[in-house]
Coordinates of C-alpha atoms in Angstrom, one line a residue:
M1 CA -5.4 -14.4 35.5
K2 CA -6.2 -18.0 34.8
N3 CA -9.6 -17.0 33.4
L4 CA -8.0 -14.4 31.1
F5 CA -5.6 -17.1 29.7
T6 CA -8.5 -19.4 29.2
M7 CA -10.5 -16.7 27.3
C8 CA -7.5 -15.9 25.1
F9 CA -6.9 -19.5 24.3
L10 CA -10.6 -20.0 23.3
L11 CA -10.5 -16.9 21.1
L12 CA -7.4 -18.1 19.3
A13 CA -8.9 -21.5 18.9
F14 CA -12.1 -20.0 17.5
S15 CA -10.2 -17.8 15.1
A16 CA -8.1 -20.8 13.8
N17 CA -11.3 -22.9 13.4
A18 CA -13.0 -20.0 11.5
Q19 CA -10.1 -19.7 9.2
E20 CA -10.1 -23.4 8.5
E21 CA -13.8 -23.3 7.7
V22 CA -13.2 -20.5 5.2
L23 CA -10.4 -22.3 3.5
K24 CA -12.4 -25.5 3.4
S25 CA -15.3 -23.7 1.8
L26 CA -13.0 -22.4 -1.0
D27 CA -11.6 -25.9 -1.5
E28 CA -15.1 -27.2 -1.9
K29 CA -15.9 -24.6 -4.6
S30 CA -12.6 -24.9 -6.4
G31 CA -14.2 -26.9 -9.2
F32 CA -16.8 -24.2 -9.8
Y33 CA -14.2 -21.5 -9.9
T34 CA -12.0 -23.6 -12.2
D35 CA -14.8 -23.8 -14.7
V36 CA -15.3 -20.0 -14.5
S37 CA -11.7 -19.3 -15.1
Q38 CA -11.5 -21.8 -17.9
Q39 CA -14.4 -20.2 -19.7
I40 CA -12.7 -16.8 -19.6
W41 CA -9.4 -18.4 -20.8
E42 CA -11.3 -19.6 -23.8
Y43 CA -13.0 -16.3 -24.4
A44 CA -9.6 -14.5 -24.5
E45 CA -11.2 -11.1 -24.9
L46 CA -9.1 -8.0 -25.4
G47 CA -9.2 -4.8 -23.4
Y48 CA -12.6 -3.0 -23.3
L49 CA -14.1 -5.8 -25.4
E50 CA -14.5 -8.3 -22.6
T51 CA -18.3 -8.5 -22.8
K52 CA -18.6 -12.2 -22.1
S53 CA -15.9 -12.3 -19.4
T54 CA -17.4 -9.4 -17.4
A55 CA -20.9 -10.8 -17.8
L56 CA -19.8 -14.2 -16.4
L57 CA -18.1 -12.6 -13.4
Q58 CA -21.0 -10.2 -12.7
K59 CA -23.5 -13.1 -12.8
T60 CA -21.3 -15.1 -10.4
L61 CA -21.3 -12.3 -7.9
S62 CA -25.0 -11.5 -8.4
D63 CA -26.0 -15.1 -7.9
A64 CA -24.0 -15.1 -4.6
G65 CA -25.9 -12.1 -3.3
F66 CA -23.8 -9.0 -4.3
E67 CA -25.5 -5.9 -5.7
V68 CA -23.8 -5.3 -9.1
K69 CA -23.5 -2.0 -10.9
A70 CA -22.4 -2.5 -14.5
G71 CA -20.9 0.1 -16.9
V72 CA -19.4 2.2 -14.2
A73 CA -17.0 5.1 -14.9
G74 CA -18.3 5.3 -18.5
I75 CA -16.8 1.9 -19.3
P76 CA -19.2 -0.7 -20.6
T77 CA -17.2 -3.7 -19.2
A78 CA -16.4 -2.2 -15.8
F79 CA -18.4 -3.0 -12.7
V80 CA -18.7 -2.7 -9.0
A81 CA -20.2 -5.5 -6.9
E82 CA -21.0 -4.7 -3.3
Y83 CA -22.2 -6.4 -0.1
G84 CA -22.7 -5.0 3.3
S85 CA -22.7 -1.5 4.6
G86 CA -20.5 0.8 6.7
K87 CA -16.9 0.7 7.6
P88 CA -14.4 -0.6 6.9
V89 CA -14.8 -0.7 3.1
I90 CA -12.6 -3.3 1.6
G91 CA -12.1 -3.4 -2.2
I92 CA -10.8 -6.4 -4.2
M93 CA -9.8 -5.7 -7.8
A94 CA -10.5 -8.2 -10.6
E95 CA -9.0 -8.1 -14.1
F96 CA -10.1 -10.2 -17.1
D97 CA -8.5 -8.9 -20.4
A98 CA -6.3 -11.0 -22.7
L99 CA -3.4 -10.0 -25.0
P100 CA -3.3 -10.0 -28.8
G101 CA -1.2 -12.4 -30.8
V102 CA -0.5 -15.1 -28.1
S103 CA -3.1 -17.7 -28.7
Q104 CA -2.0 -21.0 -27.3
K105 CA -3.4 -24.4 -26.4
A106 CA -2.8 -25.9 -22.9
V107 CA 0.1 -28.0 -24.1
P108 CA 3.9 -27.7 -23.3
F109 CA 4.9 -26.8 -26.9
R110 CA 4.0 -23.9 -29.2
E111 CA 0.6 -24.6 -30.7
P112 CA -1.9 -21.7 -31.1
V113 CA -5.6 -22.3 -30.8
V114 CA -6.1 -19.6 -33.5
E115 CA -3.0 -18.4 -35.5
G116 CA -2.5 -14.8 -34.5
G117 CA -5.4 -14.9 -32.1
S118 CA -5.5 -13.5 -28.5
G119 CA -4.6 -15.4 -25.3
H120 CA -4.4 -15.0 -21.6
A121 CA -0.6 -14.5 -21.5
C122 CA -0.9 -12.5 -18.3
G123 CA -3.3 -14.8 -16.5
H124 CA -6.2 -12.3 -16.1
H125 CA -8.7 -15.1 -16.4
L126 CA -7.3 -16.4 -13.1
F127 CA -7.0 -12.9 -11.7
G128 CA -10.7 -12.0 -12.1
T129 CA -11.9 -15.4 -10.9
A130 CA -9.8 -15.6 -7.8
S131 CA -10.8 -12.0 -6.8
V132 CA -14.5 -12.9 -7.3
A133 CA -14.0 -16.1 -5.2
A134 CA -12.4 -14.1 -2.4
G135 CA -15.1 -11.5 -2.4
I136 CA -17.8 -14.2 -2.1
A137 CA -15.9 -16.1 0.6
A138 CA -15.4 -13.0 2.6
M139 CA -19.1 -12.1 2.2
E140 CA -20.2 -15.5 3.4
W141 CA -18.0 -15.2 6.5
M142 CA -19.5 -11.8 7.2
K143 CA -23.0 -13.2 6.9
E144 CA -22.3 -16.2 9.2
N145 CA -20.6 -14.0 11.9
N146 CA -22.9 -10.9 11.6
I147 CA -19.9 -8.7 10.8
Q148 CA -20.2 -5.0 10.0
G149 CA -18.5 -3.6 7.0
T150 CA -18.5 -3.5 3.2
I151 CA -16.9 -5.8 0.6
R152 CA -16.6 -4.5 -3.0
V153 CA -15.3 -6.4 -6.0
Y154 CA -14.2 -3.9 -8.7
G155 CA -14.3 -5.4 -12.2
T156 CA -11.4 -3.5 -13.8
P157 CA -11.1 -4.0 -17.6
A158 CA -8.2 -3.3 -20.0
E159 CA -5.2 -3.4 -17.7
E160 CA -3.0 -4.3 -20.7
G161 CA -2.4 -0.8 -22.0
G162 CA -6.0 0.5 -21.6
G163 CA -5.7 1.8 -18.1
G164 CA -9.2 0.8 -16.9
K165 CA -8.4 1.4 -13.2
V166 CA -7.1 4.9 -14.0
Y167 CA -10.5 6.0 -15.3
M168 CA -12.3 4.2 -12.5
A169 CA -10.1 6.0 -10.0
K170 CA -10.6 9.3 -11.7
S171 CA -14.4 8.8 -11.4
G172 CA -14.3 8.8 -7.6
I173 CA -15.8 5.3 -7.1
M174 CA -12.8 4.2 -5.0
D175 CA -12.5 7.2 -2.8
D176 CA -14.1 5.7 0.3
V177 CA -12.2 2.4 0.2
D178 CA -10.2 1.8 3.4
A179 CA -8.1 -1.1 2.0
M180 CA -7.7 -2.2 -1.6
L181 CA -6.5 -5.7 -2.3
H182 CA -5.3 -7.3 -5.6
W183 CA -3.1 -10.1 -6.9
H184 CA -1.4 -11.1 -10.1
P185 CA -0.5 -14.4 -11.7
S186 CA 3.2 -15.2 -11.6
S187 CA 5.8 -17.9 -11.7
S188 CA 6.5 -17.6 -7.9
N189 CA 4.7 -16.8 -4.7
N190 CA 5.4 -13.3 -3.3
A191 CA 3.5 -10.8 -1.1
G192 CA 6.1 -8.1 -0.5
A193 CA 5.5 -4.4 -0.5
N194 CA 6.8 -3.8 -4.0
S195 CA 6.7 -0.9 -6.5
S196 CA 6.5 -0.9 -10.3
L197 CA 7.3 1.4 -13.2
A198 CA 5.2 4.4 -14.1
N199 CA 4.3 4.5 -17.8
I200 CA 2.9 6.8 -20.5
S201 CA 1.9 5.1 -23.8
T202 CA 1.2 7.2 -26.9
K203 CA 0.3 6.8 -30.5
F204 CA 2.1 9.3 -32.8
R205 CA 0.4 9.8 -36.1
F206 CA 2.1 11.4 -39.1
Y207 CA 0.3 12.8 -42.2
G208 CA 1.9 13.4 -45.6
E209 CA 1.0 13.4 -49.2
A210 CA 0.4 10.3 -51.3
S211 CA 2.1 10.1 -54.7
H212 CA 3.5 7.6 -57.2
A213 CA 6.8 6.6 -55.6
A214 CA 8.5 6.2 -59.0
A215 CA 6.7 8.5 -61.5
A216 CA 6.2 11.5 -59.2
P217 CA 8.2 11.1 -55.9
D218 CA 8.8 14.9 -55.7
R219 CA 5.0 15.4 -55.2
G220 CA 4.9 13.0 -52.2
R221 CA 5.6 13.6 -48.5
S222 CA 6.1 10.3 -46.7
A223 CA 4.4 9.9 -43.4
L224 CA 6.5 6.8 -42.9
D225 CA 9.6 8.9 -43.2
G226 CA 8.2 11.0 -40.3
V227 CA 7.7 7.8 -38.2
E228 CA 11.2 6.5 -39.0
A229 CA 12.8 9.8 -38.3
M230 CA 11.1 10.1 -35.0
N231 CA 12.0 6.5 -34.0
F232 CA 15.6 7.1 -35.0
M233 CA 15.8 10.1 -32.7
V234 CA 14.1 8.2 -29.9
N235 CA 16.7 5.5 -30.1
L236 CA 19.5 8.2 -29.9
L237 CA 17.7 9.6 -26.9
R238 CA 18.3 6.3 -24.9
E239 CA 21.8 7.5 -24.2
H240 CA 20.5 10.7 -22.5
V241 CA 17.8 9.6 -20.2
P242 CA 18.1 8.1 -16.6
Q243 CA 19.3 4.6 -16.8
E244 CA 16.2 3.1 -15.2
T245 CA 14.2 4.4 -18.2
R246 CA 12.6 1.9 -20.5
M247 CA 11.4 3.0 -24.0
H248 CA 9.9 0.7 -26.6
Y249 CA 7.7 1.0 -29.7
V250 CA 6.1 -0.7 -32.7
I251 CA 5.1 0.8 -36.0
T252 CA 1.3 0.1 -36.2
R253 CA 0.8 1.6 -39.7
G254 CA 3.6 2.1 -42.3
G255 CA 1.8 2.4 -45.6
E256 CA -0.1 0.1 -48.0
A257 CA 2.2 -0.4 -51.0
P258 CA 5.9 0.3 -51.8
N259 CA 5.0 2.2 -54.9
V260 CA 2.7 4.6 -53.1
V261 CA 4.3 7.3 -50.9
P262 CA 2.5 6.7 -47.5
A263 CA 0.1 9.5 -46.7
F264 CA -0.4 8.1 -43.1
A265 CA 1.8 6.3 -40.7
E266 CA 1.7 5.6 -37.0
S267 CA 4.0 4.4 -34.2
Y268 CA 2.9 3.3 -30.7
H269 CA 5.4 4.2 -27.9
Y270 CA 5.8 3.3 -24.2
V271 CA 8.1 5.3 -21.9
R272 CA 8.6 4.0 -18.3
H273 CA 10.5 5.0 -15.2
P274 CA 10.2 4.2 -11.4
D275 CA 9.0 7.8 -10.8
A276 CA 5.8 9.1 -12.5
M277 CA 7.1 12.7 -12.6
K278 CA 10.2 11.5 -14.4
V279 CA 8.1 9.8 -17.0
K280 CA 6.3 13.1 -17.7
E281 CA 9.7 14.8 -18.2
I282 CA 11.0 12.1 -20.6
F283 CA 7.7 12.0 -22.5
T284 CA 8.1 15.7 -23.5
K285 CA 11.4 14.6 -25.1
L286 CA 9.5 12.1 -27.2
V287 CA 7.1 14.8 -28.3
D288 CA 10.0 17.1 -29.2
A289 CA 11.5 14.2 -31.4
A290 CA 8.1 13.8 -33.1
E291 CA 7.8 17.5 -33.8
G292 CA 11.3 17.6 -35.2
A293 CA 10.7 14.6 -37.4
A294 CA 7.5 16.2 -38.8
Q295 CA 9.4 19.4 -39.6
G296 CA 12.3 17.6 -41.2
T297 CA 10.1 15.4 -43.4
Q298 CA 7.6 18.1 -44.3
T299 CA 4.7 16.1 -42.7
T300 CA 2.3 17.0 -40.0
M301 CA 2.0 15.1 -36.7
E302 CA -0.5 14.6 -33.9
Y303 CA -0.3 12.4 -30.9
E304 CA -2.8 10.7 -28.5
I305 CA -1.9 9.5 -25.0
I306 CA -3.5 6.1 -24.8
N307 CA -2.6 5.3 -21.3
G308 CA -0.6 6.7 -18.3
V309 CA -0.1 4.9 -15.0
Y310 CA 1.7 5.8 -11.8
N311 CA 4.3 3.6 -10.1
L312 CA 2.9 1.3 -7.4
L313 CA 3.1 2.9 -3.9
P314 CA 4.0 0.2 -1.4
N315 CA 2.1 -0.2 1.8
E316 CA 4.0 -2.2 4.3
T317 CA 1.2 -2.3 6.8
L318 CA -1.2 -4.1 4.5
A319 CA 1.5 -6.1 2.7
S320 CA 2.8 -7.7 6.0
V321 CA -0.8 -9.0 6.7
M322 CA -1.0 -10.3 3.1
H323 CA 2.4 -12.1 3.5
K324 CA 1.4 -13.7 6.8
N325 CA -1.7 -15.1 5.2
L326 CA 0.2 -16.3 2.1
E327 CA 2.6 -18.2 4.4
K328 CA -0.4 -19.7 6.1
V329 CA -2.0 -20.9 2.8
G330 CA 1.3 -22.1 1.3
G331 CA 2.5 -22.5 -2.2
V332 CA 1.5 -24.7 -5.1
E333 CA 2.0 -28.5 -4.9
Y334 CA 2.3 -30.3 -8.3
S335 CA 1.0 -33.8 -9.0
Q336 CA 3.2 -36.1 -11.0
E337 CA 1.4 -35.2 -14.2
E338 CA 1.8 -31.5 -13.5
T339 CA 5.5 -32.0 -12.7
E340 CA 6.0 -33.7 -16.1
F341 CA 4.2 -30.8 -17.9
A342 CA 6.4 -28.3 -16.0
E343 CA 9.6 -30.1 -17.0
E344 CA 8.6 -30.0 -20.6
I345 CA 7.8 -26.2 -20.4
I346 CA 11.2 -25.6 -18.7
K347 CA 13.0 -27.2 -21.7
T348 CA 11.6 -24.4 -23.9
Y349 CA 13.3 -21.6 -21.8
P350 CA 16.5 -19.9 -23.0
P351 CA 19.8 -21.3 -21.8
G352 CA 20.8 -20.2 -18.4
V353 CA 17.3 -20.2 -16.8
I354 CA 17.8 -22.7 -14.0
V355 CA 14.6 -23.5 -12.1
S356 CA 12.7 -26.5 -10.7
P357 CA 9.0 -27.4 -10.7
Q358 CA 9.4 -27.7 -6.9
D359 CA 10.1 -23.9 -6.7
A360 CA 6.3 -23.4 -7.0
T361 CA 6.0 -24.5 -3.4
K362 CA 8.2 -21.8 -2.1
I363 CA 7.2 -18.4 -0.5
A364 CA 9.5 -15.5 -1.2
P365 CA 10.7 -13.7 2.0
F366 CA 8.9 -10.5 2.9
E367 CA 10.6 -7.4 1.4
V368 CA 9.9 -3.7 0.9
N369 CA 11.0 -2.5 -2.5
E370 CA 10.2 1.2 -3.0
K371 CA 11.9 1.5 -6.4
G372 CA 10.0 0.0 -9.2
S373 CA 11.3 -2.4 -11.9
G374 CA 9.9 -4.7 -14.5
G375 CA 6.4 -3.8 -15.8
S376 CA 3.7 -1.3 -15.2
T377 CA 0.2 -1.6 -13.9
D378 CA -2.8 0.7 -13.5
V379 CA -3.0 -0.5 -9.9
G380 CA -0.4 2.1 -9.4
D381 CA -2.9 5.0 -9.7
V382 CA -5.2 3.3 -7.1
S383 CA -2.3 2.8 -4.7
W384 CA -1.7 6.6 -4.5
L385 CA -5.3 7.2 -3.6
V386 CA -6.2 4.4 -1.1
P387 CA -4.0 1.9 0.9
T388 CA -3.3 -1.0 -1.5
A389 CA -1.5 -4.3 -1.2
G390 CA -1.2 -7.3 -3.5
L391 CA 0.5 -10.6 -4.1
G392 CA 1.6 -12.9 -6.8
T393 CA 1.1 -16.7 -6.9
A394 CA 2.7 -19.5 -9.0
T395 CA 0.0 -19.9 -11.6
W396 CA 2.8 -20.5 -14.2
V397 CA 5.7 -22.9 -14.2
P398 CA 8.7 -21.4 -12.3
G399 CA 10.8 -19.4 -14.6
T400 CA 8.0 -18.5 -17.0
S401 CA 7.9 -14.9 -18.2
A402 CA 4.6 -13.0 -18.5
H403 CA 3.2 -12.3 -22.0
T404 CA 4.5 -15.6 -23.4
W405 CA 2.8 -18.7 -24.9
Q406 CA 4.2 -20.7 -21.9
A407 CA 2.1 -18.5 -19.5
V408 CA -1.0 -19.0 -21.6
A409 CA -0.4 -22.8 -21.7
A410 CA 0.0 -23.2 -17.9
G411 CA -2.9 -20.8 -17.2
G412 CA -5.2 -23.3 -19.1
T413 CA -4.1 -26.2 -16.9
S414 CA -4.6 -27.3 -13.3
I415 CA -1.3 -25.6 -12.5
G416 CA -2.8 -22.2 -13.1
K417 CA -6.0 -23.1 -11.2
K418 CA -4.1 -24.3 -8.2
G419 CA -2.2 -21.0 -8.1
M420 CA -5.5 -19.2 -8.5
M421 CA -6.9 -20.8 -5.4
V422 CA -3.8 -19.9 -3.4
A423 CA -4.5 -16.3 -4.3
A424 CA -8.2 -16.6 -3.5
K425 CA -7.5 -18.0 -0.1
T426 CA -4.9 -15.4 0.7
L427 CA -7.1 -12.5 -0.4
T428 CA -10.0 -13.8 1.7
L429 CA -8.0 -14.2 4.9
T430 CA -6.5 -10.7 4.5
A431 CA -10.0 -9.2 4.0
I432 CA -11.2 -11.0 7.1
D433 CA -8.3 -9.8 9.1
I434 CA -9.1 -6.2 8.3
L435 CA -12.8 -6.7 9.0
K436 CA -11.9 -8.2 12.4
D437 CA -9.4 -5.4 13.1
P438 CA -10.2 -2.1 11.3
S439 CA -7.2 -0.5 13.0
I440 CA -5.1 -2.3 10.3
A441 CA -6.7 -0.1 7.6
Q442 CA -6.3 3.0 9.8
K443 CA -2.6 2.3 10.2
A444 CA -2.3 1.7 6.4
K445 CA -3.9 5.1 5.7
V446 CA -1.4 6.8 8.0
E447 CA 1.4 5.1 6.0
L448 CA -0.1 6.1 2.7
D449 CA -0.2 9.8 3.8
E450 CA 3.5 9.6 4.9
R451 CA 4.6 8.0 1.7
R452 CA 2.7 10.5 -0.5
G453 CA 4.1 13.4 1.4
P454 CA 2.5 16.7 2.3
G455 CA 0.4 18.5 -0.4
F456 CA 0.0 15.5 -2.7
K457 CA -2.6 16.0 -5.4
Y458 CA -3.5 13.3 -7.8
E459 CA -3.3 14.2 -11.4
A460 CA -3.8 11.3 -13.9
L461 CA -1.0 11.0 -16.5
T462 CA -3.8 10.5 -19.1
G463 CA -4.9 14.1 -18.6
E464 CA -8.6 14.8 -19.2
R465 CA -9.2 12.2 -21.8
S466 CA -11.9 9.5 -21.3
A467 CA -11.1 5.8 -21.5
P468 CA -9.8 4.7 -25.0
L469 CA -12.5 2.2 -25.5
D470 CA -11.4 1.5 -29.1
Y471 CA -7.7 1.1 -28.5
R472 CA -7.8 -2.7 -29.3
K473 CA -10.2 -2.4 -32.3

């Protein structure tokens, strides 16, 4: 019995020492990964146009010893980087697209780098870099310890409305993954088993007849009238959909001149709900509204589904491992200079938002949330196909909302980079845990099957279309 206790103690001590070595290695390389993320922050490339960003991440992985396949799933900026062989297969997803119209310098007041330009308001420059760092750290641990298994880093473009992961999932390149890991920049640290909102996004295009709006209005048929009539009916529809529904739109084309009856107009709609099947039902009501608007304005209409994503399917088995490792790594500690920056950012929030820079150190309690809220993500589709878990880390000042200039600003500072390394360390430790104990992935697969229910068959909400590579052009 004494020998057994001694052996257990030595194994635990070895495990703890190995973890410390992995974390130390990531700390030593934090400057390198900071430079990578900063470069992508400056590129600020939009969805499916991230040629420089993907090239940098691919080179980083290739230089480290990964075999990289570029242009997968028919998407030029998508890639899969792989090391090892056999089971378990652990995937780590990496995003790197920016958002339009939120260009911002790394300062605590509104100042664009380029007026109207793009910016990393969702922190995907940090996302992609941390995932690459985790993949490399896990690979190095496998090499040093002669561990069997496969690590894959999936370069997933155009999360912001382009649904890159949907098309990658549809292509089958994730089918043999035993555990898929991801993370996302945030204003807090959280690794619960959470869901999200399913979403269908669509462009409705109306076609009329151009004419002189004053001299011959009777000859015209206004495509803009069609768009406005549809949008009016969609707004009335809000009273008659489930209360968890979210619908929003912009008019992307409304005509060229007031004295010309618009021959073409377009509006871009999102409809969201915690249940993917409910989204499909509500979407048909939007199509009905568009068809009625076309009939009433004597125009014609066509629509194109740009993106469609499932709600995230929580996996408590994987998420609990992720949470344990996040607690081990800890939150984000600010320097005095970072605290002062954060305090200035907090002053720009709306009244009633009460937060402190010290909140970045906190780890949220572990929770299981099966009903989605907030935003949508194409990680959702992946989570219905393979066991998936993620986390968020405080890369932004506490209280910051995503898709804001404040998020861009913090993401370009050491605050964002510190949060990025918290994510990289947590992902690495989680991957190592699964490699050491493949039964974790097996239990996660059992949970996935139970949550999906009998007879589940994946059908993408995007239908048969290919990736909308030009949606940002």
